[in-house]
């Protein structure tokens, strides 16, 4: 079956874009070249997701733990991020895409977090796909911050302890208002979650591929979605 907007069953796709460094190393190139190629693939896959009728695309661009990489590599990644925010997102924005960011913004340079806030405000009313970019993101940190927000509301008397339920707690997370991911894809052969959307993936399907992110493309995505479409999601029912 050919996948189209009309027969699409996948509402929210989350991707762990991994393998940029190995892609470059395999070619005798500096890791930065892998990140550069990876950024191009981000553009291609964002476009493809829109064409396939996916409503939410969440991309893991930089984790809290990635701050522990060499100063050089962090600098390269932040440079690419600046370019992306200033040029690539421009085109995406024009396609009625709503853009939002999840993660710890205080860690980012001021010009970057300012630009992020601008983009979010400018695209707030767009009704096409939502592109959610996880930047300086760590799921455990997100959960701890949600616990603190919830506790503060109880302490102030704005809510009572009995009001705290799954829905209320979900609304304290950075992903407030977004449905949970239906499918998580991780590239590069690693089979781990690396502090990504721990709460939100409670019932997600997973797909691990050996393809390195810079080699990922629309055709591969379509094949993975076909696999996903054939799965039976039971949610605990018999
Ligand atoms: C993913 O590629 C990009 C980021 C984590 C920022 P990596 O840089 O992790 O590439 P590998 O895993 O070292 O190959
Ligand atoms: C996860 O990849 C984070 C991103 C893709 C942005 P990593 O390459 O940082 O994950 P680990 O360290 O191999 O678990
Ligand atoms: Mg990696």
PDB file of C-alpha atoms and ligand atoms in Angstrom:
ATOM      1  CA  UNK A   1       0.000   0.000   0.000  1.00  0.00           C
ATOM      2  CA  UNK A   2       1.224   3.481  -0.771  1.00  0.00           C
ATOM      3  CA  UNK A   3       1.305   5.680   2.320  1.00  0.00           C
ATOM      4  CA  UNK A   4      -0.616   8.900   1.945  1.00  0.00           C
ATOM      5  CA  UNK A   5      -1.991  11.632   4.167  1.00  0.00           C
ATOM      6  CA  UNK A   6      -5.382   9.959   3.883  1.00  0.00           C
ATOM      7  CA  UNK A   7      -4.451   6.479   5.122  1.00  0.00           C
ATOM      8  CA  UNK A   8      -1.915   7.593   7.710  1.00  0.00           C
ATOM      9  CA  UNK A   9      -2.428   6.134  11.213  1.00  0.00           C
ATOM     10  CA  UNK A  10       0.616   7.664  12.837  1.00  0.00           C
ATOM     11  CA  UNK A  11      -0.210  10.821  14.710  1.00  0.00           C
ATOM     12  CA  UNK A  12       2.957  11.485  16.699  1.00  0.00           C
ATOM     13  CA  UNK A  13       6.394  10.320  15.623  1.00  0.00           C
ATOM     14  CA  UNK A  14       9.410  10.816  17.888  1.00  0.00           C
ATOM     15  CA  UNK A  15      12.943  10.266  16.621  1.00  0.00           C
ATOM     16  CA  UNK A  16      16.292   9.803  18.334  1.00  0.00           C
ATOM     17  CA  UNK A  17      18.598  10.994  15.579  1.00  0.00           C
ATOM     18  CA  UNK A  18      21.781   9.108  16.383  1.00  0.00           C
ATOM     19  CA  UNK A  19      24.947   8.153  14.523  1.00  0.00           C
ATOM     20  CA  UNK A  20      26.230  11.424  13.075  1.00  0.00           C
ATOM     21  CA  UNK A  21      29.668  10.974  14.599  1.00  0.00           C
ATOM     22  CA  UNK A  22      30.110   7.387  13.399  1.00  0.00           C
ATOM     23  CA  UNK A  23      28.920   8.350   9.919  1.00  0.00           C
ATOM     24  CA  UNK A  24      31.707  10.912   9.685  1.00  0.00           C
ATOM     25  CA  UNK A  25      34.375   8.758  11.304  1.00  0.00           C
ATOM     26  CA  UNK A  26      33.642   5.938   8.858  1.00  0.00           C
ATOM     27  CA  UNK A  27      34.468   8.339   6.044  1.00  0.00           C
ATOM     28  CA  UNK A  28      37.603   9.710   7.698  1.00  0.00           C
ATOM     29  CA  UNK A  29      35.825  13.028   8.263  1.00  0.00           C
ATOM     30  CA  UNK A  30      35.596  15.130  11.437  1.00  0.00           C
ATOM     31  CA  UNK A  31      32.464  14.490  13.526  1.00  0.00           C
ATOM     32  CA  UNK A  32      31.257  17.977  12.683  1.00  0.00           C
ATOM     33  CA  UNK A  33      30.686  16.856   9.077  1.00  0.00           C
ATOM     34  CA  UNK A  34      28.349  14.158  10.348  1.00  0.00           C
ATOM     35  CA  UNK A  35      26.360  16.762  12.250  1.00  0.00           C
ATOM     36  CA  UNK A  36      26.220  18.945   9.131  1.00  0.00           C
ATOM     37  CA  UNK A  37      24.865  16.093   7.011  1.00  0.00           C
ATOM     38  CA  UNK A  38      22.510  15.178   9.849  1.00  0.00           C
ATOM     39  CA  UNK A  39      21.038  18.671   9.820  1.00  0.00           C
ATOM     40  CA  UNK A  40      20.205  18.274   6.109  1.00  0.00           C
ATOM     41  CA  UNK A  41      18.402  15.032   6.851  1.00  0.00           C
ATOM     42  CA  UNK A  42      16.362  16.849   9.510  1.00  0.00           C
ATOM     43  CA  UNK A  43      15.011  19.099   6.766  1.00  0.00           C
ATOM     44  CA  UNK A  44      14.205  16.180   4.463  1.00  0.00           C
ATOM     45  CA  UNK A  45      12.444  14.174   7.159  1.00  0.00           C
ATOM     46  CA  UNK A  46      10.450  17.149   8.438  1.00  0.00           C
ATOM     47  CA  UNK A  47       9.147  17.725   4.923  1.00  0.00           C
ATOM     48  CA  UNK A  48       8.419  14.008   4.477  1.00  0.00           C
ATOM     49  CA  UNK A  49       6.529  13.826   7.782  1.00  0.00           C
ATOM     50  CA  UNK A  50       4.276  16.666   6.668  1.00  0.00           C
ATOM     51  CA  UNK A  51       3.656  14.971   3.323  1.00  0.00           C
ATOM     52  CA  UNK A  52       2.753  11.727   5.097  1.00  0.00           C
ATOM     53  CA  UNK A  53       0.166  13.455   7.266  1.00  0.00           C
ATOM     54  CA  UNK A  54       2.025  13.098  10.561  1.00  0.00           C
ATOM     55  CA  UNK A  55       0.602  15.671  12.984  1.00  0.00           C
ATOM     56  CA  UNK A  56       3.431  15.803  15.542  1.00  0.00           C
ATOM     57  CA  UNK A  57       7.112  15.221  14.939  1.00  0.00           C
ATOM     58  CA  UNK A  58       9.430  15.352  17.954  1.00  0.00           C
ATOM     59  CA  UNK A  59      13.151  15.328  17.235  1.00  0.00           C
ATOM     60  CA  UNK A  60      15.908  14.750  19.790  1.00  0.00           C
ATOM     61  CA  UNK A  61      18.490  17.298  18.756  1.00  0.00           C
ATOM     62  CA  UNK A  62      20.598  17.722  21.895  1.00  0.00           C
ATOM     63  CA  UNK A  63      20.307  16.046  25.280  1.00  0.00           C
ATOM     64  CA  UNK A  64      21.128  17.400  28.731  1.00  0.00           C
ATOM     65  CA  UNK A  65      23.903  14.819  28.776  1.00  0.00           C
ATOM     66  CA  UNK A  66      25.310  16.081  25.463  1.00  0.00           C
ATOM     67  CA  UNK A  67      26.609  19.131  27.362  1.00  0.00           C
ATOM     68  CA  UNK A  68      29.322  16.740  28.567  1.00  0.00           C
ATOM     69  CA  UNK A  69      30.852  16.463  25.087  1.00  0.00           C
ATOM     70  CA  UNK A  70      34.041  18.332  24.196  1.00  0.00           C
ATOM     71  CA  UNK A  71      33.831  22.107  24.103  1.00  0.00           C
ATOM     72  CA  UNK A  72      34.633  21.941  20.403  1.00  0.00           C
ATOM     73  CA  UNK A  73      31.785  19.602  19.564  1.00  0.00           C
ATOM     74  CA  UNK A  74      29.255  21.545  21.654  1.00  0.00           C
ATOM     75  CA  UNK A  75      30.375  24.705  19.832  1.00  0.00           C
ATOM     76  CA  UNK A  76      29.862  23.041  16.437  1.00  0.00           C
ATOM     77  CA  UNK A  77      26.417  21.806  17.415  1.00  0.00           C
ATOM     78  CA  UNK A  78      25.356  25.217  18.726  1.00  0.00           C
ATOM     79  CA  UNK A  79      26.613  26.818  15.508  1.00  0.00           C
ATOM     80  CA  UNK A  80      24.538  24.435  13.420  1.00  0.00           C
ATOM     81  CA  UNK A  81      21.595  25.102  15.666  1.00  0.00           C
ATOM     82  CA  UNK A  82      21.942  28.852  15.094  1.00  0.00           C
ATOM     83  CA  UNK A  83      21.974  28.314  11.311  1.00  0.00           C
ATOM     84  CA  UNK A  84      18.979  26.040  11.572  1.00  0.00           C
ATOM     85  CA  UNK A  85      16.970  28.526  13.636  1.00  0.00           C
ATOM     86  CA  UNK A  86      17.790  31.386  11.301  1.00  0.00           C
ATOM     87  CA  UNK A  87      17.437  29.784   7.883  1.00  0.00           C
ATOM     88  CA  UNK A  88      15.981  26.266   7.784  1.00  0.00           C
ATOM     89  CA  UNK A  89      13.136  26.978  10.148  1.00  0.00           C
ATOM     90  CA  UNK A  90      12.140  29.942   8.009  1.00  0.00           C
ATOM     91  CA  UNK A  91      11.076  27.635   5.176  1.00  0.00           C
ATOM     92  CA  UNK A  92       9.360  25.216   7.550  1.00  0.00           C
ATOM     93  CA  UNK A  93       7.506  28.073   9.211  1.00  0.00           C
ATOM     94  CA  UNK A  94       6.069  29.142   5.880  1.00  0.00           C
ATOM     95  CA  UNK A  95       4.456  25.737   5.484  1.00  0.00           C
ATOM     96  CA  UNK A  96       1.991  26.374   8.299  1.00  0.00           C
ATOM     97  CA  UNK A  97       4.106  24.314  10.742  1.00  0.00           C
ATOM     98  CA  UNK A  98       3.891  25.104  14.426  1.00  0.00           C
ATOM     99  CA  UNK A  99       7.279  24.937  16.082  1.00  0.00           C
ATOM    100  CA  UNK A 100       7.926  24.358  19.749  1.00  0.00           C
ATOM    101  CA  UNK A 101      10.933  23.487  21.831  1.00  0.00           C
ATOM    102  CA  UNK A 102      11.263  21.277  24.881  1.00  0.00           C
ATOM    103  CA  UNK A 103      14.225  21.246  27.236  1.00  0.00           C
ATOM    104  CA  UNK A 104      16.187  23.395  29.663  1.00  0.00           C
ATOM    105  CA  UNK A 105      16.509  26.753  27.974  1.00  0.00           C
ATOM    106  CA  UNK A 106      18.623  28.410  30.671  1.00  0.00           C
ATOM    107  CA  UNK A 107      21.543  26.289  29.560  1.00  0.00           C
ATOM    108  CA  UNK A 108      21.497  27.739  26.024  1.00  0.00           C
ATOM    109  CA  UNK A 109      23.131  30.979  24.881  1.00  0.00           C
ATOM    110  CA  UNK A 110      20.811  33.968  25.246  1.00  0.00           C
ATOM    111  CA  UNK A 111      20.600  34.725  21.506  1.00  0.00           C
ATOM    112  CA  UNK A 112      19.521  31.136  20.836  1.00  0.00           C
ATOM    113  CA  UNK A 113      16.830  31.013  23.505  1.00  0.00           C
ATOM    114  CA  UNK A 114      15.553  34.408  22.388  1.00  0.00           C
ATOM    115  CA  UNK A 115      15.250  33.215  18.792  1.00  0.00           C
ATOM    116  CA  UNK A 116      13.485  30.063  19.979  1.00  0.00           C
ATOM    117  CA  UNK A 117      10.892  32.100  21.865  1.00  0.00           C
ATOM    118  CA  UNK A 118      10.333  34.273  18.763  1.00  0.00           C
ATOM    119  CA  UNK A 119       9.810  31.280  16.512  1.00  0.00           C
ATOM    120  CA  UNK A 120       7.366  29.728  18.948  1.00  0.00           C
ATOM    121  CA  UNK A 121       5.384  32.938  19.174  1.00  0.00           C
ATOM    122  CA  UNK A 122       5.347  33.446  15.391  1.00  0.00           C
ATOM    123  CA  UNK A 123       4.119  29.926  14.676  1.00  0.00           C
ATOM    124  CA  UNK A 124       1.733  29.568  17.604  1.00  0.00           C
ATOM    125  CA  UNK A 125      -1.341  29.797  15.416  1.00  0.00           C
ATOM    126  CA  UNK A 126      -0.118  27.583  12.592  1.00  0.00           C
ATOM    127  CA  UNK A 127      -2.422  24.640  12.132  1.00  0.00           C
ATOM    128  CA  UNK A 128      -0.292  22.255  10.085  1.00  0.00           C
ATOM    129  CA  UNK A 129       2.122  19.801  11.643  1.00  0.00           C
ATOM    130  CA  UNK A 130       3.692  20.529  15.034  1.00  0.00           C
ATOM    131  CA  UNK A 131       7.460  20.206  14.933  1.00  0.00           C
ATOM    132  CA  UNK A 132       8.771  19.768  18.461  1.00  0.00           C
ATOM    133  CA  UNK A 133      12.513  20.027  18.926  1.00  0.00           C
ATOM    134  CA  UNK A 134      14.081  18.575  22.057  1.00  0.00           C
ATOM    135  CA  UNK A 135      17.043  20.775  22.846  1.00  0.00           C
ATOM    136  CA  UNK A 136      19.091  20.577  26.001  1.00  0.00           C
ATOM    137  CA  UNK A 137      16.399  18.071  26.877  1.00  0.00           C
ATOM    138  CA  UNK A 138      16.456  15.430  29.580  1.00  0.00           C
ATOM    139  CA  UNK A 139      13.361  13.538  30.564  1.00  0.00           C
ATOM    140  CA  UNK A 140      14.293  12.977  34.206  1.00  0.00           C
ATOM    141  CA  UNK A 141      14.970  16.701  34.573  1.00  0.00           C
ATOM    142  CA  UNK A 142      11.603  17.401  32.941  1.00  0.00           C
ATOM    143  CA  UNK A 143       9.841  15.088  35.393  1.00  0.00           C
ATOM    144  CA  UNK A 144      11.575  16.642  38.398  1.00  0.00           C
ATOM    145  CA  UNK A 145      10.559  20.098  37.220  1.00  0.00           C
ATOM    146  CA  UNK A 146       6.960  18.886  36.792  1.00  0.00           C
ATOM    147  CA  UNK A 147       7.005  17.501  40.341  1.00  0.00           C
ATOM    148  CA  UNK A 148       8.176  20.877  41.630  1.00  0.00           C
ATOM    149  CA  UNK A 149       5.481  22.765  39.704  1.00  0.00           C
ATOM    150  CA  UNK A 150       2.819  20.405  41.000  1.00  0.00           C
ATOM    151  CA  UNK A 151       4.068  20.628  44.577  1.00  0.00           C
ATOM    152  CA  UNK A 152       4.095  24.425  44.373  1.00  0.00           C
ATOM    153  CA  UNK A 153       0.439  24.461  43.260  1.00  0.00           C
ATOM    154  CA  UNK A 154      -0.526  22.220  46.164  1.00  0.00           C
ATOM    155  CA  UNK A 155       1.495  24.298  48.606  1.00  0.00           C
ATOM    156  CA  UNK A 156      -0.113  27.527  47.419  1.00  0.00           C
ATOM    157  CA  UNK A 157      -3.514  25.911  47.769  1.00  0.00           C
ATOM    158  CA  UNK A 158      -4.325  26.322  44.035  1.00  0.00           C
ATOM    159  CA  UNK A 159      -5.068  22.601  43.829  1.00  0.00           C
ATOM    160  CA  UNK A 160      -5.533  19.877  46.399  1.00  0.00           C
ATOM    161  CA  UNK A 161      -3.471  16.710  46.586  1.00  0.00           C
ATOM    162  CA  UNK A 162      -6.469  14.738  45.303  1.00  0.00           C
ATOM    163  CA  UNK A 163      -6.483  16.785  42.096  1.00  0.00           C
ATOM    164  CA  UNK A 164      -3.114  15.326  41.123  1.00  0.00           C
ATOM    165  CA  UNK A 165      -3.704  12.693  38.475  1.00  0.00           C
ATOM    166  CA  UNK A 166      -2.138  11.513  35.216  1.00  0.00           C
ATOM    167  CA  UNK A 167      -3.752  14.287  33.177  1.00  0.00           C
ATOM    168  CA  UNK A 168      -2.776  17.065  35.569  1.00  0.00           C
ATOM    169  CA  UNK A 169       0.769  15.778  35.836  1.00  0.00           C
ATOM    170  CA  UNK A 170       1.102  15.453  32.038  1.00  0.00           C
ATOM    171  CA  UNK A 171       0.184  19.116  31.796  1.00  0.00           C
ATOM    172  CA  UNK A 172       3.138  20.026  34.006  1.00  0.00           C
ATOM    173  CA  UNK A 173       5.577  18.555  31.482  1.00  0.00           C
ATOM    174  CA  UNK A 174       7.213  20.508  28.643  1.00  0.00           C
ATOM    175  CA  UNK A 175       5.052  18.498  26.226  1.00  0.00           C
ATOM    176  CA  UNK A 176       1.801  19.874  27.633  1.00  0.00           C
ATOM    177  CA  UNK A 177      -0.974  19.732  25.071  1.00  0.00           C
ATOM    178  CA  UNK A 178       0.698  17.199  22.795  1.00  0.00           C
ATOM    179  CA  UNK A 179      -0.539  13.632  22.457  1.00  0.00           C
ATOM    180  CA  UNK A 180       1.952  10.934  23.500  1.00  0.00           C
ATOM    181  CA  UNK A 181       4.267   9.580  20.785  1.00  0.00           C
ATOM    182  CA  UNK A 182       2.844   6.589  18.908  1.00  0.00           C
ATOM    183  CA  UNK A 183       6.194   5.517  17.542  1.00  0.00           C
ATOM    184  CA  UNK A 184       9.798   6.138  18.553  1.00  0.00           C
ATOM    185  CA  UNK A 185      12.518   5.525  15.986  1.00  0.00           C
ATOM    186  CA  UNK A 186      16.169   5.364  16.978  1.00  0.00           C
ATOM    187  CA  UNK A 187      18.838   5.218  14.315  1.00  0.00           C
ATOM    188  CA  UNK A 188      22.435   3.948  14.488  1.00  0.00           C
ATOM    189  CA  UNK A 189      21.817   0.530  16.038  1.00  0.00           C
ATOM    190  CA  UNK A 190      21.724   1.661  19.668  1.00  0.00           C
ATOM    191  CA  UNK A 191      18.777   0.211  21.529  1.00  0.00           C
ATOM    192  CA  UNK A 192      18.282   2.567  24.420  1.00  0.00           C
ATOM    193  CA  UNK A 193      16.160   5.540  25.328  1.00  0.00           C
ATOM    194  CA  UNK A 194      18.886   7.950  26.537  1.00  0.00           C
ATOM    195  CA  UNK A 195      16.665  10.042  28.803  1.00  0.00           C
ATOM    196  CA  UNK A 196      14.078  10.790  26.099  1.00  0.00           C
ATOM    197  CA  UNK A 197      10.361  11.276  26.845  1.00  0.00           C
ATOM    198  CA  UNK A 198      10.305   8.644  29.611  1.00  0.00           C
ATOM    199  CA  UNK A 199       6.811   9.529  30.814  1.00  0.00           C
ATOM    200  CA  UNK A 200       5.380  10.107  27.341  1.00  0.00           C
ATOM    201  CA  UNK A 201       6.454   6.794  25.761  1.00  0.00           C
ATOM    202  CA  UNK A 202       4.460   4.656  28.209  1.00  0.00           C
ATOM    203  CA  UNK A 203       2.579   3.029  25.322  1.00  0.00           C
ATOM    204  CA  UNK A 204       4.700   3.951  22.327  1.00  0.00           C
ATOM    205  CA  UNK A 205       5.904   1.431  19.780  1.00  0.00           C
ATOM    206  CA  UNK A 206       9.666   1.294  19.190  1.00  0.00           C
ATOM    207  CA  UNK A 207      11.675   0.798  16.043  1.00  0.00           C
ATOM    208  CA  UNK A 208      15.451   0.491  16.085  1.00  0.00           C
ATOM    209  CA  UNK A 209      17.353   0.667  12.824  1.00  0.00           C
ATOM    210  CA  UNK A 210      21.057   0.257  12.142  1.00  0.00           C
ATOM    211  CA  UNK A 211      20.964   3.092   9.598  1.00  0.00           C
ATOM    212  CA  UNK A 212      23.034   6.065  10.762  1.00  0.00           C
ATOM    213  CA  UNK A 213      21.057   9.307  10.923  1.00  0.00           C
ATOM    214  CA  UNK A 214      22.904  11.028   8.024  1.00  0.00           C
ATOM    215  CA  UNK A 215      21.881   8.068   5.796  1.00  0.00           C
ATOM    216  CA  UNK A 216      18.242   8.137   6.882  1.00  0.00           C
ATOM    217  CA  UNK A 217      15.685   9.141   4.236  1.00  0.00           C
ATOM    218  CA  UNK A 218      12.007   9.295   3.334  1.00  0.00           C
ATOM    219  CA  UNK A 219      11.946   5.787   1.847  1.00  0.00           C
ATOM    220  CA  UNK A 220      13.314   4.274   5.067  1.00  0.00           C
ATOM    221  CA  UNK A 221      10.789   6.266   7.073  1.00  0.00           C
ATOM    222  CA  UNK A 222       7.945   4.978   4.912  1.00  0.00           C
ATOM    223  CA  UNK A 223       9.043   1.377   5.408  1.00  0.00           C
ATOM    224  CA  UNK A 224       9.167   1.862   9.177  1.00  0.00           C
ATOM    225  CA  UNK A 225       5.697   3.426   9.181  1.00  0.00           C
ATOM    226  CA  UNK A 226       4.353   0.450   7.215  1.00  0.00           C
ATOM    227  CA  UNK A 227       5.790  -1.838   9.892  1.00  0.00           C
ATOM    228  CA  UNK A 228       4.181   0.324  12.575  1.00  0.00           C
ATOM    229  CA  UNK A 229       0.809   0.280  10.783  1.00  0.00           C
ATOM    230  CA  UNK A 230       0.810  -3.534  10.880  1.00  0.00           C
ATOM    231  CA  UNK A 231       1.307  -3.714  14.649  1.00  0.00           C
ATOM    232  CA  UNK A 232      -1.494  -4.408  17.089  1.00  0.00           C
ATOM    233  CA  UNK A 233      -1.525  -1.989  20.004  1.00  0.00           C
ATOM    234  CA  UNK A 234      -3.295  -3.592  22.940  1.00  0.00           C
ATOM    235  CA  UNK A 235      -2.911  -1.149  25.842  1.00  0.00           C
ATOM    236  CA  UNK A 236      -3.199  -3.981  28.325  1.00  0.00           C
ATOM    237  CA  UNK A 237      -6.415  -5.364  26.925  1.00  0.00           C
ATOM    238  CA  UNK A 238      -6.740  -9.056  26.038  1.00  0.00           C
TER     239      UNK A 238
HETATM  240  C1  LIG B   1      23.636  12.248  17.184  1.00  0.00           C
HETATM  241  O1  LIG B   1      24.814  11.733  16.692  1.00  0.00           O
HETATM  242  C2  LIG B   1      23.695  13.760  17.370  1.00  0.00           C
HETATM  243  C3  LIG B   1      23.752  14.181  18.778  1.00  0.00           C
HETATM  244  C4  LIG B   1      23.700  13.393  19.803  1.00  0.00           C
HETATM  245  C5  LIG B   1      23.870  15.599  19.021  1.00  0.00           C
HETATM  246  P1  LIG B   1      26.062  11.433  17.637  1.00  0.00           P
HETATM  247  O2  LIG B   1      26.910  12.635  17.701  1.00  0.00           O
HETATM  248  O3  LIG B   1      25.618  10.874  18.933  1.00  0.00           O
HETATM  249  O4  LIG B   1      26.797  10.312  16.777  1.00  0.00           O
HETATM  250  P2  LIG B   1      27.500   9.000  17.318  1.00  0.00           P
HETATM  251  O5  LIG B   1      26.511   8.292  18.196  1.00  0.00           O
HETATM  252  O6  LIG B   1      28.701   9.433  18.078  1.00  0.00           O
HETATM  253  O7  LIG B   1      27.830   8.223  16.086  1.00  0.00           O
HETATM  254  C1  LIG B   2      20.918  10.725  22.233  1.00  0.00           C
HETATM  255  O1  LIG B   2      22.068  10.346  21.534  1.00  0.00           O
HETATM  256  C2  LIG B   2      20.696  12.198  22.120  1.00  0.00           C
HETATM  257  C3  LIG B   2      20.417  12.706  20.785  1.00  0.00           C
HETATM  258  C4  LIG B   2      20.221  11.989  19.708  1.00  0.00           C
HETATM  259  C5  LIG B   2      20.333  14.139  20.679  1.00  0.00           C
HETATM  260  P1  LIG B   2      23.461  10.123  22.274  1.00  0.00           P
HETATM  261  O2  LIG B   2      24.408   9.671  21.231  1.00  0.00           O
HETATM  262  O3  LIG B   2      23.821  11.313  23.043  1.00  0.00           O
HETATM  263  O4  LIG B   2      23.090   8.949  23.284  1.00  0.00           O
HETATM  264  P2  LIG B   2      24.028   7.934  24.065  1.00  0.00           P
HETATM  265  O5  LIG B   2      25.036   8.747  24.793  1.00  0.00           O
HETATM  266  O6  LIG B   2      24.689   7.052  23.039  1.00  0.00           O
HETATM  267  O7  LIG B   2      23.107   7.169  24.942  1.00  0.00           O
HETATM  268 MG1  LIG B   3      25.260   9.006  19.636  1.00  0.00          MG
END
